[in-house]
PDB file of C-alpha atoms in Angstrom:
ATOM      1  CA  ALA A  46      86.238  87.230 106.330  1.00  0.00           C
ATOM      2  CA  GLN A  47      86.386  90.586 106.235  1.00  0.00           C
ATOM      3  CA  SER A  48      85.717  92.717 108.928  1.00  0.00           C
ATOM      4  CA  VAL A  49      86.564  96.399 110.474  1.00  0.00           C
ATOM      5  CA  THR A  50      86.779  97.457 114.149  1.00  0.00           C
ATOM      6  CA  GLN A  51      86.460 100.856 115.467  1.00  0.00           C
ATOM      7  CA  PRO A  52      87.224 100.654 119.277  1.00  0.00           C
ATOM      8  CA  ASP A  53      86.139 104.046 119.888  1.00  0.00           C
ATOM      9  CA  ILE A  54      82.501 104.570 120.008  1.00  0.00           C
ATOM     10  CA  HIS A  55      82.332 108.009 121.117  1.00  0.00           C
ATOM     11  CA  ILE A  56      85.335 110.630 120.859  1.00  0.00           C
ATOM     12  CA  THR A  57      84.924 114.209 122.209  1.00  0.00           C
ATOM     13  CA  VAL A  58      87.298 117.022 120.991  1.00  0.00           C
ATOM     14  CA  SER A  59      87.974 120.601 121.556  1.00  0.00           C
ATOM     15  CA  GLU A  60      87.402 122.822 118.728  1.00  0.00           C
ATOM     16  CA  GLY A  61      90.768 123.266 117.241  1.00  0.00           C
ATOM     17  CA  ALA A  62      92.488 120.544 118.654  1.00  0.00           C
ATOM     18  CA  SER A  63      93.321 117.458 116.555  1.00  0.00           C
ATOM     19  CA  LEU A  64      91.763 114.505 116.086  1.00  0.00           C
ATOM     20  CA  GLU A  65      92.725 110.526 115.608  1.00  0.00           C
ATOM     21  CA  LEU A  66      90.064 108.140 114.787  1.00  0.00           C
ATOM     22  CA  ARG A  67      91.003 104.576 114.887  1.00  0.00           C
ATOM     23  CA  CYS A  68      90.063 101.823 112.520  1.00  0.00           C
ATOM     24  CA  ASN A  69      91.587  98.132 112.283  1.00  0.00           C
ATOM     25  CA  TYR A  70      90.687  95.570 109.646  1.00  0.00           C
ATOM     26  CA  SER A  71      90.978  92.041 108.848  1.00  0.00           C
ATOM     27  CA  TYR A  72      91.207  90.836 105.368  1.00  0.00           C
ATOM     28  CA  GLY A  73      93.235  88.026 103.703  1.00  0.00           C
ATOM     29  CA  ALA A  74      94.579  90.067 100.827  1.00  0.00           C
ATOM     30  CA  THR A  75      95.522  93.765  99.750  1.00  0.00           C
ATOM     31  CA  PRO A  76      92.648  95.499 101.491  1.00  0.00           C
ATOM     32  CA  TYR A  77      90.858  98.520  99.738  1.00  0.00           C
ATOM     33  CA  LEU A  78      89.919 100.949 102.683  1.00  0.00           C
ATOM     34  CA  PHE A  79      87.604 103.918 102.955  1.00  0.00           C
ATOM     35  CA  TRP A  80      86.513 106.112 105.332  1.00  0.00           C
ATOM     36  CA  TYR A  81      82.829 107.554 105.350  1.00  0.00           C
ATOM     37  CA  VAL A  82      81.235 110.564 107.383  1.00  0.00           C
ATOM     38  CA  GLN A  83      77.568 110.273 108.371  1.00  0.00           C
ATOM     39  CA  SER A  84      75.703 113.615 109.256  1.00  0.00           C
ATOM     40  CA  PRO A  85      72.251 113.380 111.011  1.00  0.00           C
ATOM     41  CA  GLY A  86      69.705 112.640 108.167  1.00  0.00           C
ATOM     42  CA  GLN A  87      72.438 112.710 105.603  1.00  0.00           C
ATOM     43  CA  GLY A  88      73.811 109.588 103.652  1.00  0.00           C
ATOM     44  CA  LEU A  89      77.370 108.557 103.974  1.00  0.00           C
ATOM     45  CA  GLN A  90      79.663 110.729 102.338  1.00  0.00           C
ATOM     46  CA  LEU A  91      83.045 109.504 101.154  1.00  0.00           C
ATOM     47  CA  LEU A  92      86.161 111.400 102.920  1.00  0.00           C
ATOM     48  CA  LEU A  93      88.894 109.581 101.379  1.00  0.00           C
ATOM     49  CA  LYS A  94      90.037 105.846 100.160  1.00  0.00           C
ATOM     50  CA  TYR A  95      93.109 103.748  99.968  1.00  0.00           C
ATOM     51  CA  PHE A  96      93.772 101.287  96.992  1.00  0.00           C
ATOM     52  CA  SER A  97      97.621 101.112  96.650  1.00  0.00           C
ATOM     53  CA  GLY A  98     100.792 103.066  96.449  1.00  0.00           C
ATOM     54  CA  ASP A  99     101.477 106.169  99.026  1.00  0.00           C
ATOM     55  CA  THR A 100     100.292 105.248 102.449  1.00  0.00           C
ATOM     56  CA  LEU A 101      99.069 108.438 103.686  1.00  0.00           C
ATOM     57  CA  VAL A 102      96.039 109.402 101.767  1.00  0.00           C
ATOM     58  CA  GLN A 103      94.523 112.910 101.569  1.00  0.00           C
ATOM     59  CA  GLY A 104      90.828 113.247 101.811  1.00  0.00           C
ATOM     60  CA  ILE A 105      88.075 116.220 101.635  1.00  0.00           C
ATOM     61  CA  LYS A 106      87.678 118.486 104.402  1.00  0.00           C
ATOM     62  CA  GLY A 107      91.064 118.261 105.649  1.00  0.00           C
ATOM     63  CA  PHE A 108      91.355 114.826 106.695  1.00  0.00           C
ATOM     64  CA  GLU A 109      93.811 112.291 105.957  1.00  0.00           C
ATOM     65  CA  ALA A 110      94.421 108.579 106.839  1.00  0.00           C
ATOM     66  CA  GLU A 111      97.387 106.316 107.038  1.00  0.00           C
ATOM     67  CA  PHE A 112      97.698 102.582 106.086  1.00  0.00           C
ATOM     68  CA  LYS A 113      99.803 100.435 108.351  1.00  0.00           C
ATOM     69  CA  ARG A 114      99.986  96.995 106.850  1.00  0.00           C
ATOM     70  CA  SER A 115     101.909  95.904 109.884  1.00  0.00           C
ATOM     71  CA  GLN A 116      99.056  97.208 112.315  1.00  0.00           C
ATOM     72  CA  SER A 117      96.235  96.422 110.104  1.00  0.00           C
ATOM     73  CA  SER A 118      95.231  99.969 110.761  1.00  0.00           C
ATOM     74  CA  PHE A 119      93.927 102.630 108.604  1.00  0.00           C
ATOM     75  CA  ASN A 120      93.562 105.579 111.475  1.00  0.00           C
ATOM     76  CA  LEU A 121      92.058 108.681 110.408  1.00  0.00           C
ATOM     77  CA  ARG A 122      93.375 112.248 111.292  1.00  0.00           C
ATOM     78  CA  LYS A 123      92.726 115.922 111.008  1.00  0.00           C
ATOM     79  CA  PRO A 124      95.055 118.706 112.529  1.00  0.00           C
ATOM     80  CA  SER A 125      92.402 120.917 113.556  1.00  0.00           C
ATOM     81  CA  VAL A 126      88.873 120.120 114.497  1.00  0.00           C
ATOM     82  CA  HIS A 127      85.851 122.295 113.328  1.00  0.00           C
ATOM     83  CA  TRP A 128      82.206 122.139 114.790  1.00  0.00           C
ATOM     84  CA  SER A 129      81.037 121.332 111.790  1.00  0.00           C
ATOM     85  CA  ASP A 130      82.983 117.919 111.813  1.00  0.00           C
ATOM     86  CA  ALA A 131      80.612 116.763 114.370  1.00  0.00           C
ATOM     87  CA  ALA A 132      79.572 113.433 112.965  1.00  0.00           C
ATOM     88  CA  GLU A 133      79.291 109.750 112.442  1.00  0.00           C
ATOM     89  CA  TYR A 134      82.385 108.321 110.984  1.00  0.00           C
ATOM     90  CA  PHE A 135      82.703 104.951 109.257  1.00  0.00           C
ATOM     91  CA  CYS A 136      85.624 102.991 108.230  1.00  0.00           C
ATOM     92  CA  ALA A 137      85.233 100.335 105.588  1.00  0.00           C
ATOM     93  CA  VAL A 138      86.876  97.556 103.734  1.00  0.00           C
ATOM     94  CA  GLY A 139      86.228  96.929 100.196  1.00  0.00           C
ATOM     95  CA  ALA A 140      85.559  93.369  98.933  1.00  0.00           C
ATOM     96  CA  ARG A 141      87.694  92.713  96.025  1.00  0.00           C
ATOM     97  CA  THR A 142      85.585  90.005  94.565  1.00  0.00           C
ATOM     98  CA  GLY A 143      82.002  89.451  93.969  1.00  0.00           C
ATOM     99  CA  ALA A 144      79.631  92.781  94.425  1.00  0.00           C
ATOM    100  CA  ASN A 145      82.855  94.720  95.686  1.00  0.00           C
ATOM    101  CA  ASN A 146      80.262  95.612  98.226  1.00  0.00           C
ATOM    102  CA  LEU A 147      81.709  97.288 101.469  1.00  0.00           C
ATOM    103  CA  PHE A 148      82.147  95.756 104.868  1.00  0.00           C
ATOM    104  CA  PHE A 149      81.434  98.600 107.617  1.00  0.00           C
ATOM    105  CA  GLY A 150      82.699  98.993 111.141  1.00  0.00           C
ATOM    106  CA  THR A 151      80.129 100.183 113.674  1.00  0.00           C
ATOM    107  CA  GLY A 152      81.156 103.435 113.204  1.00  0.00           C
ATOM    108  CA  THR A 153      82.827 106.446 115.702  1.00  0.00           C
ATOM    109  CA  ARG A 154      80.601 109.425 117.054  1.00  0.00           C
ATOM    110  CA  LEU A 155      82.502 112.836 117.287  1.00  0.00           C
ATOM    111  CA  THR A 156      81.211 115.494 119.379  1.00  0.00           C
ATOM    112  CA  VAL A 157      82.920 118.788 119.212  1.00  0.00           C
ATOM    113  CA  ILE A 158      82.978 121.211 122.144  1.00  0.00           C
ATOM    114  CA  PRO A 159      83.415 124.831 121.782  1.00  0.00           C
TER     115      PRO A 159
ATOM    116  CA  GLY B 777      73.055 117.687  90.601  1.00  0.00           C
ATOM    117  CA  ALA B 778      70.874 115.116  91.847  1.00  0.00           C
ATOM    118  CA  GLY B 779      72.017 112.632  94.034  1.00  0.00           C
ATOM    119  CA  VAL B 780      70.637 109.237  94.961  1.00  0.00           C
ATOM    120  CA  SER B 781      66.850 109.761  96.610  1.00  0.00           C
ATOM    121  CA  GLN B 782      65.224 107.338  98.812  1.00  0.00           C
ATOM    122  CA  SER B 783      61.388 107.232  99.518  1.00  0.00           C
ATOM    123  CA  PRO B 784      59.776 107.306 101.773  1.00  0.00           C
ATOM    124  CA  ARG B 785      62.205 108.648 104.235  1.00  0.00           C
ATOM    125  CA  TYR B 786      60.159 107.438 107.349  1.00  0.00           C
ATOM    126  CA  LYS B 787      58.274 104.386 107.572  1.00  0.00           C
ATOM    127  CA  VAL B 788      56.405 102.986 110.259  1.00  0.00           C
ATOM    128  CA  ALA B 789      54.930  99.416 109.772  1.00  0.00           C
ATOM    129  CA  LYS B 790      52.803  97.299 112.410  1.00  0.00           C
ATOM    130  CA  ARG B 791      54.235  94.132 112.636  1.00  0.00           C
ATOM    131  CA  GLY B 792      53.104  91.614 109.648  1.00  0.00           C
ATOM    132  CA  GLN B 793      52.723  94.234 107.255  1.00  0.00           C
ATOM    133  CA  ASP B 794      54.604  94.356 104.032  1.00  0.00           C
ATOM    134  CA  VAL B 795      56.740  97.373 103.124  1.00  0.00           C
ATOM    135  CA  ALA B 796      58.396  98.564  99.870  1.00  0.00           C
ATOM    136  CA  LEU B 797      61.247 100.820  99.855  1.00  0.00           C
ATOM    137  CA  ARG B 798      62.360 102.930  96.965  1.00  0.00           C
ATOM    138  CA  CYS B 799      65.761 104.018  95.625  1.00  0.00           C
ATOM    139  CA  ASP B 800      66.398 106.187  92.514  1.00  0.00           C
ATOM    140  CA  PRO B 801      70.012 105.939  92.228  1.00  0.00           C
ATOM    141  CA  ILE B 802      71.814 108.483  89.884  1.00  0.00           C
ATOM    142  CA  SER B 803      71.270 108.505  86.319  1.00  0.00           C
ATOM    143  CA  GLY B 804      73.431 106.450  84.556  1.00  0.00           C
ATOM    144  CA  HIS B 805      74.852 104.482  87.382  1.00  0.00           C
ATOM    145  CA  VAL B 806      74.862 100.864  86.554  1.00  0.00           C
ATOM    146  CA  SER B 807      75.756  99.504  90.231  1.00  0.00           C
ATOM    147  CA  LEU B 808      73.097  99.538  92.830  1.00  0.00           C
ATOM    148  CA  PHE B 809      73.726  98.543  96.368  1.00  0.00           C
ATOM    149  CA  TRP B 810      71.126  98.145  99.055  1.00  0.00           C
ATOM    150  CA  TYR B 811      72.523  98.125 102.672  1.00  0.00           C
ATOM    151  CA  GLN B 812      70.823  97.854 106.285  1.00  0.00           C
ATOM    152  CA  GLN B 813      71.898  99.932 109.074  1.00  0.00           C
ATOM    153  CA  ALA B 814      70.659  98.876 112.780  1.00  0.00           C
ATOM    154  CA  LEU B 815      70.850 101.319 115.286  1.00  0.00           C
ATOM    155  CA  GLY B 816      74.484 102.048 116.744  1.00  0.00           C
ATOM    156  CA  GLN B 817      75.816  99.699 114.169  1.00  0.00           C
ATOM    157  CA  GLY B 818      77.294 100.246 110.630  1.00  0.00           C
ATOM    158  CA  PRO B 819      75.642  99.497 107.399  1.00  0.00           C
ATOM    159  CA  GLU B 820      75.370  95.957 106.467  1.00  0.00           C
ATOM    160  CA  PHE B 821      75.170  94.626 102.743  1.00  0.00           C
ATOM    161  CA  LEU B 822      72.164  93.248 101.591  1.00  0.00           C
ATOM    162  CA  THR B 823      71.856  92.729  98.029  1.00  0.00           C
ATOM    163  CA  TYR B 824      73.560  94.033  94.503  1.00  0.00           C
ATOM    164  CA  PHE B 825      72.434  95.020  91.169  1.00  0.00           C
ATOM    165  CA  GLN B 826      74.080  95.409  87.943  1.00  0.00           C
ATOM    166  CA  ASN B 827      71.897  96.991  85.547  1.00  0.00           C
ATOM    167  CA  GLU B 828      68.553  94.969  85.920  1.00  0.00           C
ATOM    168  CA  ALA B 829      70.659  91.846  86.875  1.00  0.00           C
ATOM    169  CA  GLN B 830      70.900  90.933  90.659  1.00  0.00           C
ATOM    170  CA  LEU B 831      74.172  89.317  90.822  1.00  0.00           C
ATOM    171  CA  ASP B 832      74.521  89.210  94.725  1.00  0.00           C
ATOM    172  CA  LYS B 833      71.841  88.737  97.300  1.00  0.00           C
ATOM    173  CA  SER B 834      73.640  86.936  99.995  1.00  0.00           C
ATOM    174  CA  GLY B 835      73.037  89.431 102.559  1.00  0.00           C
ATOM    175  CA  LEU B 836      69.543  89.162 102.588  1.00  0.00           C
ATOM    176  CA  PRO B 837      68.470  88.042 106.081  1.00  0.00           C
ATOM    177  CA  SER B 838      65.478  86.058 105.060  1.00  0.00           C
ATOM    178  CA  ASP B 839      63.305  85.099 102.253  1.00  0.00           C
ATOM    179  CA  ARG B 840      61.016  87.579 103.570  1.00  0.00           C
ATOM    180  CA  PHE B 841      63.386  90.136 101.780  1.00  0.00           C
ATOM    181  CA  PHE B 842      63.180  90.437  98.283  1.00  0.00           C
ATOM    182  CA  ALA B 843      65.007  93.289  95.637  1.00  0.00           C
ATOM    183  CA  GLU B 844      64.182  94.303  92.515  1.00  0.00           C
ATOM    184  CA  ARG B 845      65.505  96.606  89.763  1.00  0.00           C
ATOM    185  CA  PRO B 846      63.650  95.786  86.504  1.00  0.00           C
ATOM    186  CA  GLU B 847      64.500  98.436  84.161  1.00  0.00           C
ATOM    187  CA  GLY B 848      68.371  99.055  85.444  1.00  0.00           C
ATOM    188  CA  SER B 849      67.482 102.047  87.378  1.00  0.00           C
ATOM    189  CA  VAL B 850      64.622 102.643  90.155  1.00  0.00           C
ATOM    190  CA  SER B 851      65.200  99.529  92.592  1.00  0.00           C
ATOM    191  CA  THR B 852      62.778  98.369  95.034  1.00  0.00           C
ATOM    192  CA  LEU B 853      63.223  96.615  98.158  1.00  0.00           C
ATOM    193  CA  LYS B 854      60.214  94.777  99.607  1.00  0.00           C
ATOM    194  CA  ILE B 855      59.920  92.943 103.010  1.00  0.00           C
ATOM    195  CA  GLN B 856      57.038  90.921 103.304  1.00  0.00           C
ATOM    196  CA  ARG B 857      55.334  90.437 107.142  1.00  0.00           C
ATOM    197  CA  THR B 858      57.684  92.662 108.872  1.00  0.00           C
ATOM    198  CA  GLN B 859      59.257  91.915 112.154  1.00  0.00           C
ATOM    199  CA  GLN B 860      60.468  93.971 115.128  1.00  0.00           C
ATOM    200  CA  GLU B 861      64.159  92.952 113.862  1.00  0.00           C
ATOM    201  CA  ASP B 862      63.788  94.672 110.622  1.00  0.00           C
ATOM    202  CA  SER B 863      63.460  98.128 112.487  1.00  0.00           C
ATOM    203  CA  ALA B 864      66.865  99.920 110.795  1.00  0.00           C
ATOM    204  CA  VAL B 865      68.002 102.191 108.295  1.00  0.00           C
ATOM    205  CA  TYR B 866      67.743 101.067 104.868  1.00  0.00           C
ATOM    206  CA  LEU B 867      70.373 102.719 102.717  1.00  0.00           C
ATOM    207  CA  CYS B 868      70.846 102.542  98.803  1.00  0.00           C
ATOM    208  CA  ALA B 869      74.093 103.459  97.349  1.00  0.00           C
ATOM    209  CA  SER B 870      74.864 103.509  93.303  1.00  0.00           C
ATOM    210  CA  SER B 871      78.006 103.614  91.539  1.00  0.00           C
ATOM    211  CA  LEU B 872      78.820 104.473  87.717  1.00  0.00           C
ATOM    212  CA  GLY B 873      80.624 101.309  86.855  1.00  0.00           C
ATOM    213  CA  GLN B 874      80.310  97.776  86.446  1.00  0.00           C
ATOM    214  CA  GLY B 875      81.505  96.592  89.851  1.00  0.00           C
ATOM    215  CA  ALA B 876      84.875  95.614  88.533  1.00  0.00           C
ATOM    216  CA  THR B 877      86.525  98.437  90.031  1.00  0.00           C
ATOM    217  CA  TRP B 878      87.205 100.391  92.894  1.00  0.00           C
ATOM    218  CA  HIS B 879      87.576 103.318  91.554  1.00  0.00           C
ATOM    219  CA  ASP B 880      83.999 104.076  91.265  1.00  0.00           C
ATOM    220  CA  GLU B 881      82.649 105.542  94.013  1.00  0.00           C
ATOM    221  CA  GLN B 882      79.611 104.669  96.042  1.00  0.00           C
ATOM    222  CA  TYR B 883      77.165 107.639  96.608  1.00  0.00           C
ATOM    223  CA  PHE B 884      74.699 106.680  98.885  1.00  0.00           C
ATOM    224  CA  GLY B 885      71.069 108.393  99.494  1.00  0.00           C
ATOM    225  CA  PRO B 886      69.912 109.666 103.022  1.00  0.00           C
ATOM    226  CA  GLY B 887      68.005 106.128 103.831  1.00  0.00           C
ATOM    227  CA  THR B 888      64.601 104.757 104.768  1.00  0.00           C
ATOM    228  CA  ARG B 889      64.090 104.770 108.476  1.00  0.00           C
ATOM    229  CA  LEU B 890      61.732 101.888 108.869  1.00  0.00           C
ATOM    230  CA  THR B 891      60.282 101.275 112.351  1.00  0.00           C
ATOM    231  CA  VAL B 892      58.254  98.322 113.208  1.00  0.00           C
ATOM    232  CA  THR B 893      55.508  98.185 115.991  1.00  0.00           C
TER     233      THR B 893
END
């Protein structure tokens, strides 16, 4: 069965500092991996996705993520965080059969301090 | 352009009441998903429609939950005899494709926050 683990419930970084949010997955085949961001009162917005090919994926808002099969990880990174990046971040695995629904982690809340 | 909309945005129900939550997907989107997001958790899949056909309802937690999409556009999630454990944000998402490819992004609505007292 698919599962996603986000070990960090809450992370605080200073504005301008680099960021890395961790994501580990469990899936029996080649995974489809996603990162979503959720701001208060807003729907989930897709930051980036990995299907195949280059393991370093670029997304919107300056985010990138690297797929590491050997570590079953898909960590999200940003070199310089902006105050507007404060939000909840969710890593997700896509099911390859059936409904193609998403399996989400429990999320990491990012706080940015000036 | 218009995104996925959901109504109401907030709903307070007394235990035992029935509720109906509406989702208006992006026009022309074939696939529609419902997710439940409990406080402090990630969204969990409830059910999936391709046009008007409900192809997967494996995530519905009990027979008190029922979803429909009769004309292949607007969808309604109905919860009968609500319980406190039903309190959550209910998210709707739509995608253009017919569920066979992951290259069609799922677009999420803002959700309906249901509180059962």
